[in-house]
Coordinates of C-alpha atoms in Angstrom, one line a residue:
Chain A
X1 CA 14.2 -11.2 10.2
X2 CA 13.0 -7.4 10.4
X3 CA 15.7 -5.3 8.4
X4 CA 18.2 -3.2 10.4
X5 CA 16.9 -0.1 8.6
X6 CA 13.2 -0.8 10.3
X7 CA 14.6 -1.6 13.8
X8 CA 16.6 2.2 13.5
X9 CA 13.6 3.5 12.7
X10 CA 11.5 2.1 14.6
X11 CA 13.7 3.0 17.5
X12 CA 14.3 6.9 16.3
X13 CA 10.1 7.1 15.7
X14 CA 9.6 6.2 19.7
X15 CA 12.2 8.4 20.7
X16 CA 11.1 11.5 18.8
X17 CA 7.7 11.5 16.7
X18 CA 5.6 8.9 19.5
X19 CA 6.7 11.1 22.2
X20 CA 6.1 14.8 20.7
X21 CA 2.4 12.9 19.4
X22 CA 1.8 12.3 23.2
X23 CA 2.8 15.6 24.8
X24 CA 0.4 18.3 25.5
X25 CA 2.1 20.6 22.2
X26 CA -0.1 23.0 20.1
X27 CA -1.5 22.0 16.7
X28 CA 1.3 24.6 15.1
X29 CA 4.2 23.4 17.4
X30 CA 3.3 19.9 16.4
X31 CA 2.9 20.4 12.6
X32 CA 6.2 22.3 13.1
X33 CA 7.8 19.3 14.9
X34 CA 6.6 16.7 12.8
X35 CA 7.3 18.6 9.7
X36 CA 10.8 18.0 10.2
X37 CA 10.9 14.9 8.8
X38 CA 10.0 16.6 5.5
X39 CA 13.4 18.1 5.5
X40 CA 14.6 13.7 4.4
X41 CA 12.4 14.0 1.4
X42 CA 13.1 15.9 -1.8
X43 CA 10.1 18.2 -3.0
X44 CA 9.7 16.8 -6.2
X45 CA 10.3 13.2 -6.7
X46 CA 13.1 12.8 -9.2
X47 CA 11.9 11.5 -12.5
X48 CA 8.8 12.6 -11.8
X49 CA 6.7 15.7 -13.4
X50 CA 4.3 17.5 -10.8
X51 CA 1.3 19.4 -12.1
X52 CA -1.2 21.4 -10.9
X53 CA -3.4 21.2 -13.4
X54 CA -7.4 21.2 -12.7
X55 CA -7.3 22.7 -8.9
X56 CA -10.1 22.5 -6.4
X57 CA -12.0 24.7 -5.1
X58 CA -11.2 24.6 -1.5
X59 CA -7.9 23.0 -1.1
X60 CA -4.7 22.0 -3.3
X61 CA -4.1 18.9 -5.4
X62 CA -1.8 17.6 -7.7
X63 CA -1.0 15.4 -10.8
X64 CA 2.0 13.3 -10.5
X65 CA 3.3 11.5 -13.2
X66 CA 6.5 9.8 -14.3
X67 CA 8.1 11.6 -16.8
X68 CA 7.7 9.9 -20.5
X69 CA 5.2 7.4 -19.1
X70 CA 2.2 7.0 -20.6
X71 CA -0.8 5.4 -18.9
X72 CA -4.9 5.2 -18.0
X73 CA -4.5 4.0 -14.5
X74 CA -5.0 6.8 -12.1
X75 CA -4.4 6.4 -8.5
X76 CA -7.2 9.0 -6.2
X77 CA -4.7 9.5 -3.5
X78 CA -5.7 11.1 0.4
X79 CA -2.4 11.6 2.6
X80 CA -2.3 11.1 6.4
X81 CA -1.7 13.1 9.3
X82 CA -4.6 12.3 11.7
X83 CA -6.6 15.3 9.9
X84 CA -4.3 17.9 11.5
X85 CA -0.8 17.6 9.9
X86 CA 0.2 16.6 6.9
X87 CA 3.8 15.6 5.2
X88 CA 3.3 16.3 1.1
X89 CA 7.2 15.7 0.5
X90 CA 6.7 12.4 2.1
X91 CA 3.4 11.2 0.3
X92 CA 4.6 12.5 -3.1
X93 CA 7.5 10.3 -2.6
X94 CA 5.8 7.1 -1.5
X95 CA 3.5 7.8 -4.7
X96 CA 5.9 8.3 -7.1
X97 CA 7.2 4.5 -5.6
X98 CA 3.9 3.4 -6.0
X99 CA 3.1 5.0 -9.7
X100 CA 6.4 3.6 -10.9
X101 CA 5.6 0.2 -9.6
X102 CA 2.1 0.4 -11.1
X103 CA 2.8 2.0 -14.2
X104 CA -0.4 4.7 -13.0
X105 CA -0.5 8.2 -12.4
X106 CA -1.5 9.9 -9.0
X107 CA -3.4 12.7 -8.0
X108 CA -3.0 14.1 -4.5
X109 CA -6.2 15.5 -3.2
X110 CA -4.4 18.0 0.0
X111 CA -8.0 18.0 1.4
X112 CA -8.4 21.0 4.3
X113 CA -6.8 19.8 7.5
X114 CA -8.5 20.6 11.4
X115 CA -9.2 22.2 13.8
X116 CA -9.1 25.1 10.8
X117 CA -11.6 22.9 9.0
X118 CA -12.9 20.6 10.9
X119 CA -15.3 17.9 9.4
X120 CA -17.2 17.7 6.4
X121 CA -15.0 20.2 5.1
X122 CA -12.0 17.7 4.5
X123 CA -14.5 14.5 3.3
X124 CA -16.2 17.3 0.7
X125 CA -13.1 18.1 -0.8
X126 CA -12.2 14.4 -1.2
X127 CA -15.5 13.5 -2.6
X128 CA -15.2 16.7 -4.7
X129 CA -11.9 15.8 -6.3
X130 CA -13.1 11.8 -7.1
X131 CA -16.0 13.5 -8.7
X132 CA -13.9 15.9 -10.7
X133 CA -12.3 12.7 -12.0
X134 CA -15.2 11.6 -13.8
X135 CA -15.7 15.3 -14.8
X136 CA -12.7 15.1 -16.5
X137 CA -13.8 11.6 -18.4
X138 CA -11.5 9.3 -16.3
X139 CA -13.1 5.9 -16.7
X140 CA -13.9 4.6 -12.8
X141 CA -12.8 1.2 -13.5
X142 CA -9.1 3.0 -14.2
X143 CA -9.1 4.8 -10.9
X144 CA -8.1 3.4 -7.4
X145 CA -8.1 5.4 -4.2
X146 CA -5.7 4.9 -1.7
X147 CA -4.6 6.4 1.3
X148 CA -2.4 6.5 4.5
X149 CA -3.5 6.3 8.5
X150 CA -6.0 8.7 8.8
X151 CA -5.9 9.2 4.5
X152 CA -6.9 5.6 4.7
X153 CA -10.1 6.5 6.9
X154 CA -10.5 9.3 4.7
X155 CA -10.5 6.8 1.3
X156 CA -13.0 4.8 3.0
X157 CA -15.6 7.7 4.1
X158 CA -15.2 8.8 0.4
X159 CA -16.1 5.1 -0.8
X160 CA -19.6 5.1 1.5
X161 CA -20.2 8.6 0.3
X162 CA -19.9 7.5 -3.7
X163 CA -22.1 4.3 -3.1
X164 CA -24.6 6.5 -1.2
X165 CA -24.5 9.5 -3.7
X166 CA -25.6 6.6 -6.2
X167 CA -22.2 7.7 -8.1
X168 CA -20.0 5.0 -10.2
X169 CA -17.4 3.5 -7.6
X170 CA -13.5 3.1 -8.5
X171 CA -12.2 0.2 -9.1
X172 CA -10.7 -0.4 -6.0
X173 CA -9.4 0.7 -2.8
X174 CA -5.9 1.0 -0.8
X175 CA -6.1 1.6 2.8
X176 CA -2.3 1.7 4.7
X177 CA -2.7 1.4 8.5
X178 CA -6.1 3.1 7.7
X179 CA -7.9 5.3 10.8
X180 CA -10.9 4.1 10.8
X181 CA -12.8 4.1 14.4
X182 CA -12.7 7.4 15.8
X183 CA -14.4 6.8 19.2
X184 CA -11.2 5.8 20.1
X185 CA -11.9 2.1 21.4
X186 CA -10.5 1.2 25.0
X187 CA -9.7 -2.6 23.4
X188 CA -8.1 -4.5 21.2
X189 CA -4.6 -3.3 19.6
X190 CA -5.4 0.0 20.8
X191 CA -4.4 -1.3 24.3
X192 CA -2.7 -4.6 23.7
X193 CA -0.3 -2.6 21.2
X194 CA 0.5 1.0 23.1
X195 CA 4.0 0.3 24.5
X196 CA 4.5 -2.2 21.3
X197 CA 3.5 0.7 18.5
X198 CA 6.6 2.9 18.1
X199 CA 5.0 5.5 16.5
X200 CA 1.6 6.4 17.4
X201 CA 0.3 7.1 21.1
X202 CA -3.4 6.5 22.3
X203 CA -2.9 9.4 24.9
X204 CA -4.1 12.5 22.7
X205 CA -6.2 10.5 20.8
X206 CA -9.2 12.3 22.2
X207 CA -8.4 15.5 21.6
X208 CA -7.3 15.1 18.0
X209 CA -10.9 13.6 17.3
X210 CA -12.5 16.2 18.7
X211 CA -10.4 18.8 16.3
X212 CA -11.9 16.9 13.6
X213 CA -15.5 16.1 14.0
X214 CA -16.5 17.2 17.6
X215 CA -17.2 15.3 20.9
X216 CA -20.5 14.3 19.9
X217 CA -21.1 11.0 19.8
X218 CA -23.8 10.8 17.0
X219 CA -21.0 12.4 15.0
X220 CA -18.0 10.0 16.3
X221 CA -20.4 6.9 14.6
X222 CA -21.4 8.3 11.7
X223 CA -19.9 6.1 9.0
X224 CA -17.9 8.9 7.0
X225 CA -16.3 10.4 9.9
X226 CA -15.5 6.1 11.3
X227 CA -15.7 4.2 8.2
X228 CA -15.3 0.9 10.8
X229 CA -19.1 1.8 11.7
X230 CA -20.3 1.9 8.0
X231 CA -22.2 -1.1 5.6
X232 CA -19.8 -1.6 3.1
X233 CA -22.4 -3.3 0.8
X234 CA -21.5 -2.6 -2.7
X235 CA -17.9 -1.2 -2.4
X236 CA -15.6 -2.4 -4.5
X237 CA -12.6 -4.8 -3.4
X238 CA -10.2 -3.5 -0.6
X239 CA -6.9 -3.8 0.4
X240 CA -5.9 -3.0 3.4
X241 CA -1.7 -3.2 5.0
X242 CA -1.1 -2.9 8.4
X243 CA 2.3 -3.6 10.9
X244 CA 1.6 -5.9 13.6
X245 CA 2.6 -3.8 16.6
X246 CA 0.5 -0.7 15.7
X247 CA -2.4 0.3 17.8
X248 CA -4.8 1.1 14.2
X249 CA -4.2 -2.8 13.6
X250 CA -7.8 -3.9 14.7
X251 CA -9.1 -0.8 13.1
X252 CA -8.6 -2.7 9.5
X253 CA -9.8 -5.7 11.3
X254 CA -13.2 -4.6 12.0
X255 CA -13.7 -3.2 8.6
X256 CA -12.3 -6.3 6.6
X257 CA -14.6 -8.5 8.6
X258 CA -17.5 -6.0 8.2
X259 CA -16.9 -5.8 3.7
X260 CA -16.9 -9.5 4.0
X261 CA -19.9 -9.9 5.8
X262 CA -21.6 -7.8 3.2
X263 CA -20.1 -9.6 0.5
X264 CA -17.2 -7.3 -0.5
X265 CA -13.8 -8.6 -1.0
X266 CA -11.4 -7.5 1.5
X267 CA -8.3 -8.4 2.9
X268 CA -5.5 -7.6 5.0
X269 CA -1.8 -7.8 4.9
X270 CA -0.6 -7.9 8.6
X271 CA 3.3 -7.1 8.6
X272 CA 5.4 -8.4 11.2
X273 CA 6.5 -5.6 13.3
X274 CA 6.5 -2.4 11.2
X275 CA 5.6 0.9 12.0
X276 CA 2.5 3.1 11.4
X277 CA 3.1 4.3 8.0
X278 CA 6.3 2.2 6.7
X279 CA 5.2 2.3 3.1
X280 CA 6.3 5.8 3.3
X281 CA 9.8 5.3 4.1
X282 CA 12.1 4.6 1.3
X283 CA 15.2 3.7 3.3
X284 CA 13.9 0.4 4.4
X285 CA 13.3 -2.5 2.4
X286 CA 10.2 -3.7 3.4
X287 CA 8.8 -0.5 2.4
X288 CA 9.7 -1.2 -1.4
X289 CA 8.1 -4.7 -1.1
X290 CA 5.0 -3.2 0.2
X291 CA 4.6 -0.9 -2.3
X292 CA 5.0 -3.9 -5.1
X293 CA 2.0 -5.6 -3.1
X294 CA 0.0 -2.7 -3.1
X295 CA 1.1 -2.1 -7.5
X296 CA 0.1 -5.4 -7.7
X297 CA -3.0 -4.8 -5.9
X298 CA -3.8 -1.7 -8.5
X299 CA -2.6 -4.0 -11.7
X300 CA -4.9 -7.1 -10.3
X301 CA -8.1 -4.4 -10.2
X302 CA -7.2 -2.5 -13.5
X303 CA -5.2 -4.7 -15.6
Chain B
X1 CA -44.0 0.9 -41.0
X2 CA -41.1 -0.2 -42.7
X3 CA -38.1 -0.3 -40.5
X4 CA -34.7 1.0 -41.4
X5 CA -32.2 -1.7 -42.0
X6 CA -29.4 -1.8 -39.4
X7 CA -26.2 -0.5 -40.4
X8 CA -23.5 -3.0 -40.6
X9 CA -21.0 -2.7 -38.8
X10 CA -17.7 -1.4 -40.6
X11 CA -14.6 -3.5 -40.5
X12 CA -12.5 -0.6 -38.8
X13 CA -15.2 -1.2 -35.8
X14 CA -15.1 -4.7 -36.0
X15 CA -11.4 -4.8 -35.9
X16 CA -11.6 -2.4 -33.0
X17 CA -14.1 -4.4 -30.9
X18 CA -11.8 -7.7 -31.8
X19 CA -8.7 -5.7 -30.5
X20 CA -10.5 -5.0 -27.4
X21 CA -11.3 -8.6 -26.9
X22 CA -8.1 -9.9 -27.4
X23 CA -6.3 -7.1 -24.9
X24 CA -8.3 -7.2 -22.3
X25 CA -7.9 -11.2 -22.6
X26 CA -3.9 -10.1 -21.9
X27 CA -4.8 -7.4 -19.6
X28 CA -6.8 -10.2 -17.1
X29 CA -3.8 -12.0 -17.5
X30 CA -1.5 -9.8 -16.1
X31 CA -4.2 -9.5 -13.5
X32 CA -4.0 -13.2 -12.5
X33 CA -0.5 -13.2 -12.3
X34 CA 0.0 -9.9 -10.5
X35 CA -2.5 -12.2 -7.8
X36 CA -0.4 -14.8 -7.7
X37 CA 3.1 -12.8 -7.4
X38 CA 1.9 -11.3 -4.4
X39 CA 1.3 -14.4 -3.1
X40 CA 4.6 -16.0 -4.3
X41 CA 6.4 -13.2 -2.5
X42 CA 4.7 -13.4 0.8
X43 CA 5.3 -17.1 0.8
X44 CA 8.6 -16.7 0.3
X45 CA 9.7 -15.1 3.3
X46 CA 8.3 -17.9 5.3
X47 CA 10.1 -20.9 3.5
X48 CA 12.7 -21.2 6.1
X49 CA 10.6 -21.1 8.9
X50 CA 7.5 -22.8 8.1
X51 CA 8.5 -24.8 5.2
X52 CA 5.9 -27.8 5.2
X53 CA 2.8 -25.3 4.8
X54 CA 4.9 -22.6 2.4
X55 CA 6.2 -25.3 0.1
X56 CA 2.6 -26.9 -0.6
X57 CA 1.1 -23.0 -1.6
X58 CA 4.3 -22.0 -3.6
X59 CA 4.8 -25.7 -5.8
X60 CA 1.0 -24.8 -7.1
X61 CA 1.6 -21.2 -7.5
X62 CA 4.8 -22.5 -9.7
X63 CA 3.1 -24.9 -11.6
X64 CA 0.2 -22.1 -11.9
X65 CA 3.0 -20.1 -13.8
X66 CA 4.0 -22.7 -16.0
X67 CA 1.1 -24.1 -16.7
X68 CA -1.0 -20.9 -17.8
X69 CA 1.2 -18.1 -17.8
X70 CA 4.1 -19.7 -19.3
X71 CA 2.5 -22.2 -21.5
X72 CA -1.1 -20.0 -22.7
X73 CA -0.6 -16.1 -21.8
X74 CA 3.1 -16.2 -23.1
X75 CA 2.6 -17.9 -26.4
X76 CA -0.7 -16.1 -26.4
X77 CA 1.7 -12.9 -26.6
X78 CA 4.7 -14.1 -29.1
X79 CA 1.9 -14.6 -31.5
X80 CA 0.9 -11.2 -31.1
X81 CA 4.6 -9.8 -31.0
X82 CA 5.2 -12.0 -34.5
X83 CA 2.2 -10.0 -36.3
X84 CA 4.1 -7.0 -35.1
X85 CA 7.1 -8.3 -36.5
X86 CA 5.6 -8.0 -39.6
X87 CA 3.6 -4.6 -39.5
X88 CA 6.0 -2.7 -38.2
X89 CA 9.6 -4.1 -37.7
X90 CA 10.8 -0.4 -35.9
X91 CA 8.3 -1.5 -32.9
X92 CA 9.0 -4.9 -33.0
X93 CA 12.5 -4.2 -31.9
X94 CA 11.4 -2.9 -28.4
X95 CA 9.8 -6.0 -28.2
X96 CA 12.3 -8.2 -28.4
X97 CA 13.8 -8.5 -25.3
X98 CA 10.4 -9.2 -24.3
X99 CA 10.3 -12.6 -26.1
X100 CA 13.8 -13.4 -24.5
X101 CA 12.2 -12.9 -21.2
X102 CA 9.5 -14.9 -21.9
X103 CA 11.9 -18.0 -22.6
X104 CA 14.5 -17.1 -19.5
X105 CA 11.4 -16.9 -17.4
X106 CA 9.9 -20.3 -18.5
X107 CA 13.4 -21.8 -17.4
X108 CA 13.7 -20.1 -14.2
X109 CA 10.3 -21.6 -13.6
X110 CA 10.9 -25.2 -14.4
X111 CA 14.1 -24.4 -12.1
X112 CA 12.0 -23.7 -9.5
X113 CA 9.9 -26.2 -9.7
X114 CA 11.9 -28.7 -9.6
X115 CA 13.6 -27.6 -6.9
X116 CA 11.0 -27.4 -4.8
X117 CA 9.5 -30.7 -5.5
X118 CA 12.8 -32.0 -4.2
X119 CA 13.6 -30.1 -1.6
X120 CA 13.0 -31.7 2.4
X121 CA 11.8 -29.5 5.0
X122 CA 14.7 -30.3 6.7
X123 CA 16.8 -29.0 3.6
X124 CA 14.4 -25.7 3.1
X125 CA 15.0 -24.4 7.1
X126 CA 18.7 -24.3 6.1
X127 CA 20.5 -22.6 3.1
X128 CA 18.4 -24.3 0.0
X129 CA 15.7 -22.9 1.7
X130 CA 17.6 -19.1 2.0
X131 CA 18.5 -19.7 -1.8
X132 CA 15.5 -20.7 -2.9
X133 CA 13.7 -17.9 -1.1
X134 CA 15.9 -15.7 -2.8
X135 CA 15.1 -17.4 -6.2
X136 CA 11.7 -16.8 -5.9
X137 CA 12.1 -13.0 -4.9
X138 CA 13.9 -12.3 -8.1
X139 CA 11.6 -14.5 -10.3
X140 CA 9.0 -12.5 -8.9
X141 CA 10.7 -8.6 -9.2
X142 CA 12.3 -9.6 -12.9
X143 CA 7.9 -10.8 -13.6
X144 CA 6.4 -7.8 -12.2
X145 CA 9.3 -5.3 -14.6
X146 CA 8.4 -7.4 -17.5
X147 CA 5.0 -6.5 -17.2
X148 CA 5.9 -2.8 -16.8
X149 CA 7.8 -2.9 -20.3
X150 CA 4.9 -4.7 -21.8
X151 CA 2.6 -2.0 -20.8
X152 CA 4.6 0.4 -21.8
X153 CA 6.0 -1.1 -25.0
X154 CA 3.0 -3.1 -26.8
X155 CA -0.1 -2.0 -24.9
X156 CA -0.6 1.0 -26.9
X157 CA 1.4 -0.1 -29.9
X158 CA -0.3 -3.0 -31.3
X159 CA -3.7 -1.2 -31.7
X160 CA -1.8 1.0 -33.7
X161 CA -0.2 -1.0 -35.7
X162 CA -2.3 -4.1 -36.1
X163 CA -4.7 -4.9 -38.7
X164 CA -8.1 -6.2 -38.8
X165 CA -7.2 -9.6 -40.3
X166 CA -4.5 -10.1 -37.6
X167 CA -6.8 -9.5 -34.7
X168 CA -9.4 -12.3 -36.2
X169 CA -5.8 -14.3 -36.9
X170 CA -4.9 -13.9 -33.2
X171 CA -9.0 -14.2 -32.0
X172 CA -9.1 -17.5 -34.5
X173 CA -7.7 -20.2 -31.8
X174 CA -8.9 -21.4 -28.6
X175 CA -8.8 -18.3 -26.0
X176 CA -8.6 -19.9 -22.4
X177 CA -9.4 -17.9 -19.6
X178 CA -6.6 -17.6 -16.5
X179 CA -7.8 -19.6 -13.4
X180 CA -6.4 -17.1 -11.1
X181 CA -9.2 -14.9 -11.8
X182 CA -12.2 -16.8 -10.3
X183 CA -11.1 -18.7 -7.0
X184 CA -13.9 -21.5 -7.7
X185 CA -11.8 -22.5 -10.9
X186 CA -8.7 -21.9 -9.2
X187 CA -10.1 -24.1 -6.5
X188 CA -10.5 -27.1 -8.7
X189 CA -6.8 -27.1 -9.6
X190 CA -4.6 -25.4 -7.0
X191 CA -6.5 -25.8 -3.7
X192 CA -4.1 -24.2 -1.5
X193 CA -3.3 -22.0 -3.7
X194 CA -6.8 -21.0 -3.9
X195 CA -7.1 -21.6 -0.4
X196 CA -4.7 -18.8 0.9
X197 CA -5.8 -16.7 -1.7
X198 CA -9.3 -16.3 -0.1
X199 CA -8.2 -15.7 3.2
X200 CA -9.2 -12.8 4.8
X201 CA -6.0 -11.8 7.1
X202 CA -2.3 -12.8 5.8
X203 CA 0.9 -12.4 8.0
X204 CA 3.9 -11.2 5.9
X205 CA 7.1 -11.7 7.6
X206 CA 10.7 -10.7 6.7
X207 CA 13.2 -13.5 5.4
X208 CA 12.9 -16.5 7.7
X209 CA 10.8 -15.1 10.6
X210 CA 8.6 -16.6 11.9
X211 CA 5.0 -15.1 12.3
X212 CA 4.4 -14.3 16.3
X213 CA 1.9 -16.7 17.9
X214 CA -0.5 -15.6 20.8
X215 CA 1.1 -17.9 23.7
X216 CA 5.0 -16.4 22.7
X217 CA 5.8 -14.6 25.9
X218 CA 7.3 -11.3 25.8
X219 CA 10.9 -11.3 24.8
X220 CA 13.9 -9.2 24.6
X221 CA 12.8 -7.7 21.9
X222 CA 9.3 -6.2 23.7
X223 CA 11.6 -5.5 27.1
X224 CA 13.9 -3.1 25.1
X225 CA 11.4 -1.4 23.2
X226 CA 9.5 -0.6 27.0
X227 CA 13.0 1.0 27.8
X228 CA 13.6 2.9 24.9
X229 CA 9.8 4.1 25.9
X230 CA 10.9 5.7 29.0
X231 CA 14.2 6.9 28.0
X232 CA 12.5 8.5 25.3
X233 CA 10.1 10.3 27.9
X234 CA 12.5 11.1 30.5
X235 CA 14.5 13.0 27.1
X236 CA 12.0 14.6 26.3
X237 CA 11.2 16.2 29.6
X238 CA 14.6 16.7 29.9
X239 CA 15.0 18.8 26.8
X240 CA 11.6 20.8 27.4
X241 CA 12.8 21.6 31.5
X242 CA 16.2 22.8 29.6
X243 CA 14.3 25.0 27.2
X244 CA 12.1 26.4 29.5
X245 CA 15.2 27.0 32.1
X246 CA 17.1 28.9 29.4
X247 CA 14.0 31.3 28.2
X248 CA 13.6 32.4 31.6
X249 CA 17.5 33.1 32.1
X250 CA 17.2 34.6 29.2
X251 CA 14.4 37.2 30.5
X252 CA 16.1 38.0 33.4
X253 CA 16.9 41.9 33.8
X254 CA 17.7 42.4 37.6
X255 CA 20.0 40.5 40.0
X256 CA 16.8 40.0 42.3
X257 CA 15.0 38.6 38.7
X258 CA 18.3 36.1 38.7
X259 CA 17.8 34.9 42.2
X260 CA 14.0 34.0 41.7
X261 CA 14.8 32.3 38.8
X262 CA 17.2 30.3 39.9
X263 CA 15.1 29.3 42.8
X264 CA 12.0 28.4 40.1
X265 CA 14.8 26.1 38.2
X266 CA 16.2 24.5 41.1
X267 CA 13.0 23.3 42.2
X268 CA 11.2 22.0 38.7
X269 CA 14.8 20.7 38.7
X270 CA 14.2 18.6 41.7
X271 CA 10.9 18.0 41.2
X272 CA 11.9 16.3 37.6
X273 CA 14.6 14.4 39.2
X274 CA 12.4 12.8 41.9
X275 CA 9.5 12.2 38.5
X276 CA 12.8 10.3 37.3
X277 CA 13.6 8.3 40.2
X278 CA 9.9 6.7 40.8
X279 CA 9.2 6.7 37.1
X280 CA 10.1 2.7 36.5
X281 CA 7.8 2.0 39.6
X282 CA 4.7 4.2 38.4
X283 CA 5.1 2.2 35.4

């Protein structure tokens, strides 16, 4: 059975976050309201060191490492938030748990957000962060990229760009409920799960995507904007997780189909009744279980 | 033109190369094990709801643990540990608990295999299934923690401590590869496990939970979600209305202004009440 913690979290999200996301409020107000969730998380995960070495030219980035640990595994993480909002404390806490489980250190890239910085600003920041890791001498075989929600879409878009530019690719990618199709399709789980999804709403999707990528249909199907339209040939193994009641479930399914059709190893774990972004909620037992599955993938790809 | 003779690799280089090969073998074993642990964790929660399929996969997964991880991988590590003990007893003190964990892990896996082979589907649907599911979950947790400790303790230490003769001795015996690293090889011995690992999409449920089927009708939970959605909408609109009313009242500077604001608040409230009353019909 779904845990009582998940049921409670889903109900609270349905009454608060989902309502905020479907209301016509300004981006500033939305950031303020969603940012209230940040108070649930410590700014600094206990037992971890947060370092700001190796700054990036246009955006913030930080290293997260468990005190006393020594490892060469690196998880390059892209946070979520529909490309317009951000929850850094929540992302940091989630990555701390993943680092502990996978015996890795993480590089969090807070790429620039829309509407102040529309595409390709955030994408360039993210590709630049990977290139910086290579310049620092990190072996690409010891890097796994990861992302949650819009960050998952960004992670895929980064992989496609790296492949297109002929750069050495990382060992794998973890995509947690990724947003991979900004054309906002009016079918599949976007519609079927519209009521069941306790977090995300279909209502402001068009407005949000316009902030990030504009309204041009050509731009919206560009693989670096909507990786669901990409050619996956040559990408490293991909590991997707999504909840069964999420509106974004089909985004993952389509990517897995395309990847496997291109001969890429890709698998999707569909977690029954889990709300969007459950991996980031440490107080629900299924979150730690999902993080452990991600850590298994990291160990599998970077043994 | 005479060619300069190729320099033979030094003993240090040879030692380093042997260390790399041996350590890569251990790391690859951990990679295969991680893949299988993820599957065991997914299957253990389905043991009570779909015992027939879950048991078939779990039985093969546990057999893989006994045949490869406990009979080949751990003895391989134990050999390395014994070399470390001879070279640096201080480091070995940190390693000793790992040797004990190998033994305990094997005993646990044997018990799991025995129980899985004897339990009937009816028993697995009941108390035994719940117990077995917990034992499998515990096994997975302990094994992950064990791998983390191994990575922290000896992955780097052994390369520092051991000499070229040690690596040569470690490399002398047969070096079977982990079948979990290659699905075709895995399928030859563990077909159900391999078939499961090859799937593009897998459902992960909570303990005892059945994966939903397309023919399932919307249950009480879905209706409750729908009601909660409506309540959330109403609640937010009411809060928004109240906030606007308070802001308007705060801006009042004259009795005439108060009258105008009162009328506005009244009108808005009536409109909101009408909207609420018709909301269920509009849905």
